[in-house]
């Protein structure tokens, strides 16, 4: 595996292929084309049209908005606009997946953010000395948010939790290293 | 690791997205602005006259309609086939053959290793571990050597680096045993099974 191959595979693993949007677009365009093909074929062999002949469709289209119910026209246009924006944004936005990469000499290692969050939550919980239900960790690409609800009467040191979570991130060689934000809740809960 | 043509996906999505967005915006503008509707009807009438002239010019003597309709129908069939191809190549590239070589010394023939060979080897190596909920291994076309994708679901709270290092070591052993070194992806994934199963005990 050359470094270029590795970078390419890693980039592909970390971003979405947009298969869902591609299949949606393909199905819509294929259905439209099938219908147009059918009407064009009817026209070319001189048979009566199925729904409307191409001429009638053109007359309808060029007569808009007088030829259609204004409410239906607006609603249909909105639906088409929404579909178009969905496809356009799918094509333009980077589409990052909720994953991080880890360096490894042999393989490309990809870790789901949820897996990282679980291991960070375990470490933060041990550091703060609270039950699993009192810690919530959210991992995104550049930020790790740790929320701890301390047990009533037992204070939790935010600095220690922060240091522990950062150490756990470094130990797991998460690349690039996200920023860590620790929030200790004002009110405590009854400990388990 | 699959062979989805991502550049094609992006390009066609942008094109189709632009078309649908413009059509939808034009429809909304027709419904909302009478000024735009007037311009639209004048432009459409102009275009309709021009295309009617073209259709008349391409109608063969003795025929009722232009042969351009046949061309249009064939073009539509072509577009439909392209769309079918586009759907078919999404997620393509999975293979059942991990390695294949031709030998002509001694008994001549082809030796094939099914993708089940690395799969069973990795599964057996990881089988006894309590910090892993499930393992799946698939082989993918990647040039000469097949690529392996090893998807491991760690138990919630298990340290990712330990599992990654161990799986990487297993892959190196597998390279030595099978004499192949194609690309390998180790994916530590979360899923329904990890969420439903009990969390990793502290160690």
mmCIF file with all atom_site columns, N, CA and C in Angstrom, chain A residues 1 12-13 15 17 19 22 26 37 43 46 54 58 61-65 77 80-81 84 90-91 93-94 99 104 106 108-110 112 114 118 122 172-173, chain B residues 1-2 4 6 9-10 17 20-21 24 27 40-41 44 64-65 69 73 76 86 90 149 157 160-161 165 168 175 182 184-190 195:
data_model
loop_
_atom_site.group_PDB
_atom_site.id
_atom_site.type_symbol
_atom_site.label_atom_id
_atom_site.label_alt_id
_atom_site.label_comp_id
_atom_site.label_asym_id
_atom_site.label_entity_id
_atom_site.label_seq_id
_atom_site.pdbx_PDB_ins_code
_atom_site.Cartn_x
_atom_site.Cartn_y
_atom_site.Cartn_z
_atom_site.occupancy
_atom_site.B_iso_or_equiv
_atom_site.pdbx_formal_charge
_atom_site.auth_seq_id
_atom_site.auth_comp_id
_atom_site.auth_asym_id
_atom_site.auth_atom_id
_atom_site.pdbx_PDB_model_num
ATOM 1   N N  . UNK A 1 1   ? 0.845   -1.191  0.000   1.00 0.00 ? 1   UNK A N  1
ATOM 2   C CA . UNK A 1 1   ? 0.000   0.000   0.000   1.00 0.00 ? 1   UNK A CA 1
ATOM 3   C C  . UNK A 1 1   ? 0.886   1.249   0.000   1.00 0.00 ? 1   UNK A C  1
ATOM 4   N N  . UNK A 1 12  ? -11.669 8.129   1.486   1.00 0.00 ? 12  UNK A N  1
ATOM 5   C CA . UNK A 1 12  ? -12.934 7.510   1.078   1.00 0.00 ? 12  UNK A CA 1
ATOM 6   C C  . UNK A 1 12  ? -13.690 6.963   2.277   1.00 0.00 ? 12  UNK A C  1
ATOM 7   N N  . UNK A 1 13  ? -12.940 6.436   3.262   1.00 0.00 ? 13  UNK A N  1
ATOM 8   C CA . UNK A 1 13  ? -13.610 5.894   4.449   1.00 0.00 ? 13  UNK A CA 1
ATOM 9   C C  . UNK A 1 13  ? -14.216 7.008   5.301   1.00 0.00 ? 13  UNK A C  1
ATOM 10  N N  . UNK A 1 15  ? -15.446 9.959   4.242   1.00 0.00 ? 15  UNK A N  1
ATOM 11  C CA . UNK A 1 15  ? -16.514 10.736  3.616   1.00 0.00 ? 15  UNK A CA 1
ATOM 12  C C  . UNK A 1 15  ? -17.537 9.801   2.980   1.00 0.00 ? 15  UNK A C  1
ATOM 13  N N  . UNK A 1 17  ? -20.121 8.335   0.157   1.00 0.00 ? 17  UNK A N  1
ATOM 14  C CA . UNK A 1 17  ? -20.086 8.160   -1.298  1.00 0.00 ? 17  UNK A CA 1
ATOM 15  C C  . UNK A 1 17  ? -21.295 8.793   -1.964  1.00 0.00 ? 17  UNK A C  1
ATOM 16  N N  . UNK A 1 19  ? -24.260 7.519   -2.160  1.00 0.00 ? 19  UNK A N  1
ATOM 17  C CA . UNK A 1 19  ? -24.973 6.505   -2.934  1.00 0.00 ? 19  UNK A CA 1
ATOM 18  C C  . UNK A 1 19  ? -26.476 6.694   -2.851  1.00 0.00 ? 19  UNK A C  1
ATOM 19  N N  . UNK A 1 22  ? -27.511 9.452   -5.060  1.00 0.00 ? 22  UNK A N  1
ATOM 20  C CA . UNK A 1 22  ? -27.286 9.041   -6.451  1.00 0.00 ? 22  UNK A CA 1
ATOM 21  C C  . UNK A 1 22  ? -28.407 8.127   -6.925  1.00 0.00 ? 22  UNK A C  1
ATOM 22  N N  . UNK A 1 26  ? -31.060 8.837   -9.842  1.00 0.00 ? 26  UNK A N  1
ATOM 23  C CA . UNK A 1 26  ? -31.125 7.915   -10.981 1.00 0.00 ? 26  UNK A CA 1
ATOM 24  C C  . UNK A 1 26  ? -32.544 7.411   -11.191 1.00 0.00 ? 26  UNK A C  1
ATOM 25  N N  . UNK A 1 37  ? -39.852 8.706   -23.206 1.00 0.00 ? 37  UNK A N  1
ATOM 26  C CA . UNK A 1 37  ? -39.549 7.751   -24.280 1.00 0.00 ? 37  UNK A CA 1
ATOM 27  C C  . UNK A 1 37  ? -40.837 7.142   -24.823 1.00 0.00 ? 37  UNK A C  1
ATOM 28  N N  . UNK A 1 43  ? -45.672 8.801   -30.498 1.00 0.00 ? 43  UNK A N  1
ATOM 29  C CA . UNK A 1 43  ? -45.761 9.847   -31.521 1.00 0.00 ? 43  UNK A CA 1
ATOM 30  C C  . UNK A 1 43  ? -45.098 9.380   -32.818 1.00 0.00 ? 43  UNK A C  1
ATOM 31  N N  . UNK A 1 46  ? -47.102 6.983   -34.763 1.00 0.00 ? 46  UNK A N  1
ATOM 32  C CA . UNK A 1 46  ? -48.418 7.488   -35.156 1.00 0.00 ? 46  UNK A CA 1
ATOM 33  C C  . UNK A 1 46  ? -49.572 6.949   -34.336 1.00 0.00 ? 46  UNK A C  1
ATOM 34  N N  . UNK A 1 54  ? -46.512 14.919  -26.764 1.00 0.00 ? 54  UNK A N  1
ATOM 35  C CA . UNK A 1 54  ? -45.497 15.949  -26.510 1.00 0.00 ? 54  UNK A CA 1
ATOM 36  C C  . UNK A 1 54  ? -46.000 17.351  -26.864 1.00 0.00 ? 54  UNK A C  1
ATOM 37  N N  . UNK A 1 58  ? -46.242 20.463  -24.347 1.00 0.00 ? 58  UNK A N  1
ATOM 38  C CA . UNK A 1 58  ? -45.585 21.748  -24.581 1.00 0.00 ? 58  UNK A CA 1
ATOM 39  C C  . UNK A 1 58  ? -46.591 22.888  -24.458 1.00 0.00 ? 58  UNK A C  1
ATOM 40  N N  . UNK A 1 61  ? -47.161 23.444  -20.832 1.00 0.00 ? 61  UNK A N  1
ATOM 41  C CA . UNK A 1 61  ? -46.000 24.055  -20.174 1.00 0.00 ? 61  UNK A CA 1
ATOM 42  C C  . UNK A 1 61  ? -45.878 25.526  -20.533 1.00 0.00 ? 61  UNK A C  1
ATOM 43  N N  . UNK A 1 62  ? -46.108 25.840  -21.827 1.00 0.00 ? 62  UNK A N  1
ATOM 44  C CA . UNK A 1 62  ? -45.905 27.233  -22.232 1.00 0.00 ? 62  UNK A CA 1
ATOM 45  C C  . UNK A 1 62  ? -47.081 28.101  -21.812 1.00 0.00 ? 62  UNK A C  1
ATOM 46  N N  . UNK A 1 63  ? -48.215 27.479  -21.431 1.00 0.00 ? 63  UNK A N  1
ATOM 47  C CA . UNK A 1 63  ? -49.364 28.258  -20.983 1.00 0.00 ? 63  UNK A CA 1
ATOM 48  C C  . UNK A 1 63  ? -49.372 28.527  -19.488 1.00 0.00 ? 63  UNK A C  1
ATOM 49  N N  . UNK A 1 64  ? -48.385 27.951  -18.766 1.00 0.00 ? 64  UNK A N  1
ATOM 50  C CA . UNK A 1 64  ? -48.334 28.169  -17.317 1.00 0.00 ? 64  UNK A CA 1
ATOM 51  C C  . UNK A 1 64  ? -48.230 29.662  -17.023 1.00 0.00 ? 64  UNK A C  1
ATOM 52  N N  . UNK A 1 65  ? -48.762 30.200  -15.924 1.00 0.00 ? 65  UNK A N  1
ATOM 53  C CA . UNK A 1 65  ? -49.484 29.475  -14.880 1.00 0.00 ? 65  UNK A CA 1
ATOM 54  C C  . UNK A 1 65  ? -50.982 29.342  -15.150 1.00 0.00 ? 65  UNK A C  1
ATOM 55  N N  . UNK A 1 77  ? -44.020 22.722  -7.579  1.00 0.00 ? 77  UNK A N  1
ATOM 56  C CA . UNK A 1 77  ? -42.736 23.395  -7.759  1.00 0.00 ? 77  UNK A CA 1
ATOM 57  C C  . UNK A 1 77  ? -41.898 23.305  -6.496  1.00 0.00 ? 77  UNK A C  1
ATOM 58  N N  . UNK A 1 80  ? -40.362 19.873  -6.307  1.00 0.00 ? 80  UNK A N  1
ATOM 59  C CA . UNK A 1 80  ? -39.249 19.742  -7.248  1.00 0.00 ? 80  UNK A CA 1
ATOM 60  C C  . UNK A 1 80  ? -38.036 20.529  -6.745  1.00 0.00 ? 80  UNK A C  1
ATOM 61  N N  . UNK A 1 81  ? -38.308 21.738  -6.194  1.00 0.00 ? 81  UNK A N  1
ATOM 62  C CA . UNK A 1 81  ? -37.227 22.580  -5.672  1.00 0.00 ? 81  UNK A CA 1
ATOM 63  C C  . UNK A 1 81  ? -36.521 21.877  -4.506  1.00 0.00 ? 81  UNK A C  1
ATOM 64  N N  . UNK A 1 84  ? -34.397 19.115  -5.825  1.00 0.00 ? 84  UNK A N  1
ATOM 65  C CA . UNK A 1 84  ? -33.221 19.687  -6.481  1.00 0.00 ? 84  UNK A CA 1
ATOM 66  C C  . UNK A 1 84  ? -32.194 20.161  -5.481  1.00 0.00 ? 84  UNK A C  1
ATOM 67  N N  . UNK A 1 90  ? -26.154 17.481  -1.722  1.00 0.00 ? 90  UNK A N  1
ATOM 68  C CA . UNK A 1 90  ? -25.437 16.202  -1.623  1.00 0.00 ? 90  UNK A CA 1
ATOM 69  C C  . UNK A 1 90  ? -24.205 16.219  -2.500  1.00 0.00 ? 90  UNK A C  1
ATOM 70  N N  . UNK A 1 91  ? -24.327 16.861  -3.655  1.00 0.00 ? 91  UNK A N  1
ATOM 71  C CA . UNK A 1 91  ? -23.190 16.900  -4.568  1.00 0.00 ? 91  UNK A CA 1
ATOM 72  C C  . UNK A 1 91  ? -22.107 17.859  -4.130  1.00 0.00 ? 91  UNK A C  1
ATOM 73  N N  . UNK A 1 93  ? -21.706 19.467  -0.708  1.00 0.00 ? 93  UNK A N  1
ATOM 74  C CA . UNK A 1 93  ? -21.180 19.417  0.664   1.00 0.00 ? 93  UNK A CA 1
ATOM 75  C C  . UNK A 1 93  ? -20.162 18.277  0.799   1.00 0.00 ? 93  UNK A C  1
ATOM 76  N N  . UNK A 1 94  ? -19.182 18.416  1.720   1.00 0.00 ? 94  UNK A N  1
ATOM 77  C CA . UNK A 1 94  ? -18.141 17.390  1.819   1.00 0.00 ? 94  UNK A CA 1
ATOM 78  C C  . UNK A 1 94  ? -18.672 16.032  2.271   1.00 0.00 ? 94  UNK A C  1
ATOM 79  N N  . UNK A 1 99  ? -16.569 9.730   11.883  1.00 0.00 ? 99  UNK A N  1
ATOM 80  C CA . UNK A 1 99  ? -15.483 8.780   12.116  1.00 0.00 ? 99  UNK A CA 1
ATOM 81  C C  . UNK A 1 99  ? -14.176 9.518   12.273  1.00 0.00 ? 99  UNK A C  1
ATOM 82  N N  . UNK A 1 104 ? -1.535  3.706   11.718  1.00 0.00 ? 104 UNK A N  1
ATOM 83  C CA . UNK A 1 104 ? -1.153  2.316   11.951  1.00 0.00 ? 104 UNK A CA 1
ATOM 84  C C  . UNK A 1 104 ? -0.152  1.928   10.870  1.00 0.00 ? 104 UNK A C  1
ATOM 85  N N  . UNK A 1 106 ? 0.414   -0.890  9.316   1.00 0.00 ? 106 UNK A N  1
ATOM 86  C CA . UNK A 1 106 ? 0.008   -1.836  8.287   1.00 0.00 ? 106 UNK A CA 1
ATOM 87  C C  . UNK A 1 106 ? -1.315  -1.456  7.619   1.00 0.00 ? 106 UNK A C  1
ATOM 88  N N  . UNK A 1 108 ? -5.250  0.768   7.335   1.00 0.00 ? 108 UNK A N  1
ATOM 89  C CA . UNK A 1 108 ? -5.959  2.031   7.554   1.00 0.00 ? 108 UNK A CA 1
ATOM 90  C C  . UNK A 1 108 ? -6.951  1.758   8.673   1.00 0.00 ? 108 UNK A C  1
ATOM 91  N N  . UNK A 1 109 ? -6.828  2.472   9.792   1.00 0.00 ? 109 UNK A N  1
ATOM 92  C CA . UNK A 1 109 ? -7.713  2.209   10.926  1.00 0.00 ? 109 UNK A CA 1
ATOM 93  C C  . UNK A 1 109 ? -8.715  3.352   11.055  1.00 0.00 ? 109 UNK A C  1
ATOM 94  N N  . UNK A 1 110 ? -9.992  3.004   11.054  1.00 0.00 ? 110 UNK A N  1
ATOM 95  C CA . UNK A 1 110 ? -11.075 3.975   11.110  1.00 0.00 ? 110 UNK A CA 1
ATOM 96  C C  . UNK A 1 110 ? -11.909 3.667   12.350  1.00 0.00 ? 110 UNK A C  1
ATOM 97  N N  . UNK A 1 112 ? -15.377 4.713   14.592  1.00 0.00 ? 112 UNK A N  1
ATOM 98  C CA . UNK A 1 112 ? -16.612 5.494   14.688  1.00 0.00 ? 112 UNK A CA 1
ATOM 99  C C  . UNK A 1 112 ? -16.542 6.409   15.907  1.00 0.00 ? 112 UNK A C  1
ATOM 100 N N  . UNK A 1 114 ? -18.763 7.133   17.920  1.00 0.00 ? 114 UNK A N  1
ATOM 101 C CA . UNK A 1 114 ? -19.484 6.558   19.046  1.00 0.00 ? 114 UNK A CA 1
ATOM 102 C C  . UNK A 1 114 ? -18.577 5.655   19.883  1.00 0.00 ? 114 UNK A C  1
ATOM 103 N N  . UNK A 1 118 ? -17.537 6.242   23.790  1.00 0.00 ? 118 UNK A N  1
ATOM 104 C CA . UNK A 1 118 ? -17.740 5.244   24.847  1.00 0.00 ? 118 UNK A CA 1
ATOM 105 C C  . UNK A 1 118 ? -16.478 5.077   25.683  1.00 0.00 ? 118 UNK A C  1
ATOM 106 N N  . UNK A 1 122 ? -15.962 6.171   29.674  1.00 0.00 ? 122 UNK A N  1
ATOM 107 C CA . UNK A 1 122 ? -15.481 5.255   30.718  1.00 0.00 ? 122 UNK A CA 1
ATOM 108 C C  . UNK A 1 122 ? -14.340 5.898   31.501  1.00 0.00 ? 122 UNK A C  1
ATOM 109 N N  . UNK A 1 172 ? -5.103  6.812   22.368  1.00 0.00 ? 172 UNK A N  1
ATOM 110 C CA . UNK A 1 172 ? -5.755  6.138   21.248  1.00 0.00 ? 172 UNK A CA 1
ATOM 111 C C  . UNK A 1 172 ? -5.320  6.690   19.902  1.00 0.00 ? 172 UNK A C  1
ATOM 112 N N  . UNK A 1 173 ? -4.368  7.642   19.921  1.00 0.00 ? 173 UNK A N  1
ATOM 113 C CA . UNK A 1 173 ? -3.765  8.175   18.693  1.00 0.00 ? 173 UNK A CA 1
ATOM 114 C C  . UNK A 1 173 ? -4.825  8.693   17.715  1.00 0.00 ? 173 UNK A C  1
ATOM 115 N N  . UNK B 2 1   ? -13.582 1.323   0.514   1.00 0.00 ? 1   UNK B N  1
ATOM 116 C CA . UNK B 2 1   ? -12.776 0.341   -0.213  1.00 0.00 ? 1   UNK B CA 1
ATOM 117 C C  . UNK B 2 1   ? -13.505 -0.143  -1.465  1.00 0.00 ? 1   UNK B C  1
ATOM 118 N N  . UNK B 2 2   ? -14.806 0.182   -1.574  1.00 0.00 ? 2   UNK B N  1
ATOM 119 C CA . UNK B 2 2   ? -15.544 -0.252  -2.763  1.00 0.00 ? 2   UNK B CA 1
ATOM 120 C C  . UNK B 2 2   ? -15.181 0.631   -3.963  1.00 0.00 ? 2   UNK B C  1
ATOM 121 N N  . UNK B 2 4   ? -17.287 2.479   -5.913  1.00 0.00 ? 4   UNK B N  1
ATOM 122 C CA . UNK B 2 4   ? -18.280 3.488   -6.287  1.00 0.00 ? 4   UNK B CA 1
ATOM 123 C C  . UNK B 2 4   ? -17.571 4.651   -6.978  1.00 0.00 ? 4   UNK B C  1
ATOM 124 N N  . UNK B 2 6   ? -17.020 7.930   -7.234  1.00 0.00 ? 6   UNK B N  1
ATOM 125 C CA . UNK B 2 6   ? -17.482 9.071   -6.445  1.00 0.00 ? 6   UNK B CA 1
ATOM 126 C C  . UNK B 2 6   ? -17.491 10.362  -7.244  1.00 0.00 ? 6   UNK B C  1
ATOM 127 N N  . UNK B 2 9   ? -20.624 10.367  -9.163  1.00 0.00 ? 9   UNK B N  1
ATOM 128 C CA . UNK B 2 9   ? -21.740 10.664  -8.266  1.00 0.00 ? 9   UNK B CA 1
ATOM 129 C C  . UNK B 2 9   ? -21.874 12.164  -8.037  1.00 0.00 ? 9   UNK B C  1
ATOM 130 N N  . UNK B 2 10  ? -20.742 12.770  -7.656  1.00 0.00 ? 10  UNK B N  1
ATOM 131 C CA . UNK B 2 10  ? -20.772 14.203  -7.335  1.00 0.00 ? 10  UNK B CA 1
ATOM 132 C C  . UNK B 2 10  ? -21.181 15.027  -8.554  1.00 0.00 ? 10  UNK B C  1
ATOM 133 N N  . UNK B 2 17  ? -29.177 18.146  -9.654  1.00 0.00 ? 17  UNK B N  1
ATOM 134 C CA . UNK B 2 17  ? -29.653 19.057  -8.623  1.00 0.00 ? 17  UNK B CA 1
ATOM 135 C C  . UNK B 2 17  ? -29.914 20.443  -9.177  1.00 0.00 ? 17  UNK B C  1
ATOM 136 N N  . UNK B 2 20  ? -33.193 20.331  -11.380 1.00 0.00 ? 20  UNK B N  1
ATOM 137 C CA . UNK B 2 20  ? -34.428 20.274  -10.600 1.00 0.00 ? 20  UNK B CA 1
ATOM 138 C C  . UNK B 2 20  ? -34.636 21.577  -9.824  1.00 0.00 ? 20  UNK B C  1
ATOM 139 N N  . UNK B 2 21  ? -33.527 22.143  -9.290  1.00 0.00 ? 21  UNK B N  1
ATOM 140 C CA . UNK B 2 21  ? -33.653 23.402  -8.536  1.00 0.00 ? 21  UNK B CA 1
ATOM 141 C C  . UNK B 2 21  ? -34.173 24.511  -9.436  1.00 0.00 ? 21  UNK B C  1
ATOM 142 N N  . UNK B 2 24  ? -37.872 23.887  -10.290 1.00 0.00 ? 24  UNK B N  1
ATOM 143 C CA . UNK B 2 24  ? -38.734 24.206  -9.156  1.00 0.00 ? 24  UNK B CA 1
ATOM 144 C C  . UNK B 2 24  ? -38.833 25.699  -8.931  1.00 0.00 ? 24  UNK B C  1
ATOM 145 N N  . UNK B 2 27  ? -41.050 27.256  -11.559 1.00 0.00 ? 27  UNK B N  1
ATOM 146 C CA . UNK B 2 27  ? -42.459 26.989  -11.280 1.00 0.00 ? 27  UNK B CA 1
ATOM 147 C C  . UNK B 2 27  ? -42.993 27.918  -10.199 1.00 0.00 ? 27  UNK B C  1
ATOM 148 N N  . UNK B 2 40  ? -42.350 34.463  -19.611 1.00 0.00 ? 40  UNK B N  1
ATOM 149 C CA . UNK B 2 40  ? -42.261 33.012  -19.848 1.00 0.00 ? 40  UNK B CA 1
ATOM 150 C C  . UNK B 2 40  ? -43.124 32.603  -21.033 1.00 0.00 ? 40  UNK B C  1
ATOM 151 N N  . UNK B 2 41  ? -44.379 33.107  -21.075 1.00 0.00 ? 41  UNK B N  1
ATOM 152 C CA . UNK B 2 41  ? -45.286 32.697  -22.152 1.00 0.00 ? 41  UNK B CA 1
ATOM 153 C C  . UNK B 2 41  ? -44.801 33.210  -23.501 1.00 0.00 ? 41  UNK B C  1
ATOM 154 N N  . UNK B 2 44  ? -41.773 31.050  -24.415 1.00 0.00 ? 44  UNK B N  1
ATOM 155 C CA . UNK B 2 44  ? -42.176 29.692  -24.754 1.00 0.00 ? 44  UNK B CA 1
ATOM 156 C C  . UNK B 2 44  ? -42.821 29.657  -26.133 1.00 0.00 ? 44  UNK B C  1
ATOM 157 N N  . UNK B 2 64  ? -46.368 11.235  -41.182 1.00 0.00 ? 64  UNK B N  1
ATOM 158 C CA . UNK B 2 64  ? -47.171 12.205  -40.475 1.00 0.00 ? 64  UNK B CA 1
ATOM 159 C C  . UNK B 2 64  ? -46.307 13.043  -39.533 1.00 0.00 ? 64  UNK B C  1
ATOM 160 N N  . UNK B 2 65  ? -45.297 12.374  -38.895 1.00 0.00 ? 65  UNK B N  1
ATOM 161 C CA . UNK B 2 65  ? -44.514 13.076  -37.879 1.00 0.00 ? 65  UNK B CA 1
ATOM 162 C C  . UNK B 2 65  ? -43.029 13.024  -38.209 1.00 0.00 ? 65  UNK B C  1
ATOM 163 N N  . UNK B 2 69  ? -38.664 12.298  -33.518 1.00 0.00 ? 69  UNK B N  1
ATOM 164 C CA . UNK B 2 69  ? -39.284 11.622  -32.371 1.00 0.00 ? 69  UNK B CA 1
ATOM 165 C C  . UNK B 2 69  ? -38.622 10.283  -32.106 1.00 0.00 ? 69  UNK B C  1
ATOM 166 N N  . UNK B 2 73  ? -36.788 9.154   -28.728 1.00 0.00 ? 73  UNK B N  1
ATOM 167 C CA . UNK B 2 73  ? -37.080 7.926   -27.985 1.00 0.00 ? 73  UNK B CA 1
ATOM 168 C C  . UNK B 2 73  ? -35.803 7.142   -27.734 1.00 0.00 ? 73  UNK B C  1
ATOM 169 N N  . UNK B 2 76  ? -33.753 8.744   -25.045 1.00 0.00 ? 76  UNK B N  1
ATOM 170 C CA . UNK B 2 76  ? -34.313 8.481   -23.716 1.00 0.00 ? 76  UNK B CA 1
ATOM 171 C C  . UNK B 2 76  ? -33.929 7.081   -23.239 1.00 0.00 ? 76  UNK B C  1
ATOM 172 N N  . UNK B 2 86  ? -25.620 3.525   -13.480 1.00 0.00 ? 86  UNK B N  1
ATOM 173 C CA . UNK B 2 86  ? -25.222 4.358   -12.337 1.00 0.00 ? 86  UNK B CA 1
ATOM 174 C C  . UNK B 2 86  ? -25.652 3.721   -11.012 1.00 0.00 ? 86  UNK B C  1
ATOM 175 N N  . UNK B 2 90  ? -23.053 1.468   -7.697  1.00 0.00 ? 90  UNK B N  1
ATOM 176 C CA . UNK B 2 90  ? -22.958 1.943   -6.315  1.00 0.00 ? 90  UNK B CA 1
ATOM 177 C C  . UNK B 2 90  ? -22.548 0.780   -5.417  1.00 0.00 ? 90  UNK B C  1
ATOM 178 N N  . UNK B 2 149 ? -11.455 -5.722  4.243   1.00 0.00 ? 149 UNK B N  1
ATOM 179 C CA . UNK B 2 149 ? -12.106 -4.759  5.127   1.00 0.00 ? 149 UNK B CA 1
ATOM 180 C C  . UNK B 2 149 ? -12.556 -5.525  6.361   1.00 0.00 ? 149 UNK B C  1
ATOM 181 N N  . UNK B 2 157 ? -16.935 1.061   25.504  1.00 0.00 ? 157 UNK B N  1
ATOM 182 C CA . UNK B 2 157 ? -15.960 1.373   26.528  1.00 0.00 ? 157 UNK B CA 1
ATOM 183 C C  . UNK B 2 157 ? -14.624 0.668   26.354  1.00 0.00 ? 157 UNK B C  1
ATOM 184 N N  . UNK B 2 160 ? -10.094 1.550   21.934  1.00 0.00 ? 160 UNK B N  1
ATOM 185 C CA . UNK B 2 160 ? -9.938  1.285   20.495  1.00 0.00 ? 160 UNK B CA 1
ATOM 186 C C  . UNK B 2 160 ? -8.505  0.935   20.113  1.00 0.00 ? 160 UNK B C  1
ATOM 187 N N  . UNK B 2 161 ? -7.505  1.598   20.765  1.00 0.00 ? 161 UNK B N  1
ATOM 188 C CA . UNK B 2 161 ? -6.136  1.381   20.293  1.00 0.00 ? 161 UNK B CA 1
ATOM 189 C C  . UNK B 2 161 ? -5.681  -0.049  20.536  1.00 0.00 ? 161 UNK B C  1
ATOM 190 N N  . UNK B 2 165 ? -4.481  -2.318  17.497  1.00 0.00 ? 165 UNK B N  1
ATOM 191 C CA . UNK B 2 165 ? -3.131  -2.886  17.455  1.00 0.00 ? 165 UNK B CA 1
ATOM 192 C C  . UNK B 2 165 ? -3.181  -4.403  17.301  1.00 0.00 ? 165 UNK B C  1
ATOM 193 N N  . UNK B 2 168 ? -4.257  -5.324  13.813  1.00 0.00 ? 168 UNK B N  1
ATOM 194 C CA . UNK B 2 168 ? -3.159  -5.024  12.894  1.00 0.00 ? 168 UNK B CA 1
ATOM 195 C C  . UNK B 2 168 ? -2.087  -6.118  12.958  1.00 0.00 ? 168 UNK B C  1
ATOM 196 N N  . UNK B 2 175 ? -0.515  -11.779 6.484   1.00 0.00 ? 175 UNK B N  1
ATOM 197 C CA . UNK B 2 175 ? 0.340   -11.442 5.340   1.00 0.00 ? 175 UNK B CA 1
ATOM 198 C C  . UNK B 2 175 ? 1.434   -12.491 5.196   1.00 0.00 ? 175 UNK B C  1
ATOM 199 N N  . UNK B 2 182 ? -2.222  -6.864  0.328   1.00 0.00 ? 182 UNK B N  1
ATOM 200 C CA . UNK B 2 182 ? -3.091  -5.837  -0.254  1.00 0.00 ? 182 UNK B CA 1
ATOM 201 C C  . UNK B 2 182 ? -3.513  -4.840  0.806   1.00 0.00 ? 182 UNK B C  1
ATOM 202 N N  . UNK B 2 184 ? -5.582  -2.934  3.623   1.00 0.00 ? 184 UNK B N  1
ATOM 203 C CA . UNK B 2 184 ? -6.465  -3.429  4.677   1.00 0.00 ? 184 UNK B CA 1
ATOM 204 C C  . UNK B 2 184 ? -7.098  -2.241  5.389   1.00 0.00 ? 184 UNK B C  1
ATOM 205 N N  . UNK B 2 185 ? -8.407  -2.307  5.587   1.00 0.00 ? 185 UNK B N  1
ATOM 206 C CA . UNK B 2 185 ? -9.098  -1.296  6.391   1.00 0.00 ? 185 UNK B CA 1
ATOM 207 C C  . UNK B 2 185 ? -9.617  -1.981  7.643   1.00 0.00 ? 185 UNK B C  1
ATOM 208 N N  . UNK B 2 186 ? -9.258  -1.437  8.800   1.00 0.00 ? 186 UNK B N  1
ATOM 209 C CA . UNK B 2 186 ? -9.810  -1.929  10.064  1.00 0.00 ? 186 UNK B CA 1
ATOM 210 C C  . UNK B 2 186 ? -10.817 -0.893  10.531  1.00 0.00 ? 186 UNK B C  1
ATOM 211 N N  . UNK B 2 187 ? -12.063 -1.299  10.595  1.00 0.00 ? 187 UNK B N  1
ATOM 212 C CA . UNK B 2 187 ? -13.124 -0.348  10.962  1.00 0.00 ? 187 UNK B CA 1
ATOM 213 C C  . UNK B 2 187 ? -13.682 -0.737  12.325  1.00 0.00 ? 187 UNK B C  1
ATOM 214 N N  . UNK B 2 188 ? -13.441 0.126   13.326  1.00 0.00 ? 188 UNK B N  1
ATOM 215 C CA . UNK B 2 188 ? -14.014 -0.111  14.645  1.00 0.00 ? 188 UNK B CA 1
ATOM 216 C C  . UNK B 2 188 ? -15.359 0.595   14.668  1.00 0.00 ? 188 UNK B C  1
ATOM 217 N N  . UNK B 2 189 ? -16.432 -0.184  14.603  1.00 0.00 ? 189 UNK B N  1
ATOM 218 C CA . UNK B 2 189 ? -17.742 0.401   14.357  1.00 0.00 ? 189 UNK B CA 1
ATOM 219 C C  . UNK B 2 189 ? -18.643 0.274   15.576  1.00 0.00 ? 189 UNK B C  1
ATOM 220 N N  . UNK B 2 190 ? -19.588 1.185   15.667  1.00 0.00 ? 190 UNK B N  1
ATOM 221 C CA . UNK B 2 190 ? -20.656 1.064   16.645  1.00 0.00 ? 190 UNK B CA 1
ATOM 222 C C  . UNK B 2 190 ? -21.909 0.655   15.891  1.00 0.00 ? 190 UNK B C  1
ATOM 223 N N  . UNK B 2 195 ? -24.862 -1.385  21.125  1.00 0.00 ? 195 UNK B N  1
ATOM 224 C CA . UNK B 2 195 ? -25.726 -0.613  22.013  1.00 0.00 ? 195 UNK B CA 1
ATOM 225 C C  . UNK B 2 195 ? -26.574 -1.530  22.893  1.00 0.00 ? 195 UNK B C  1
#
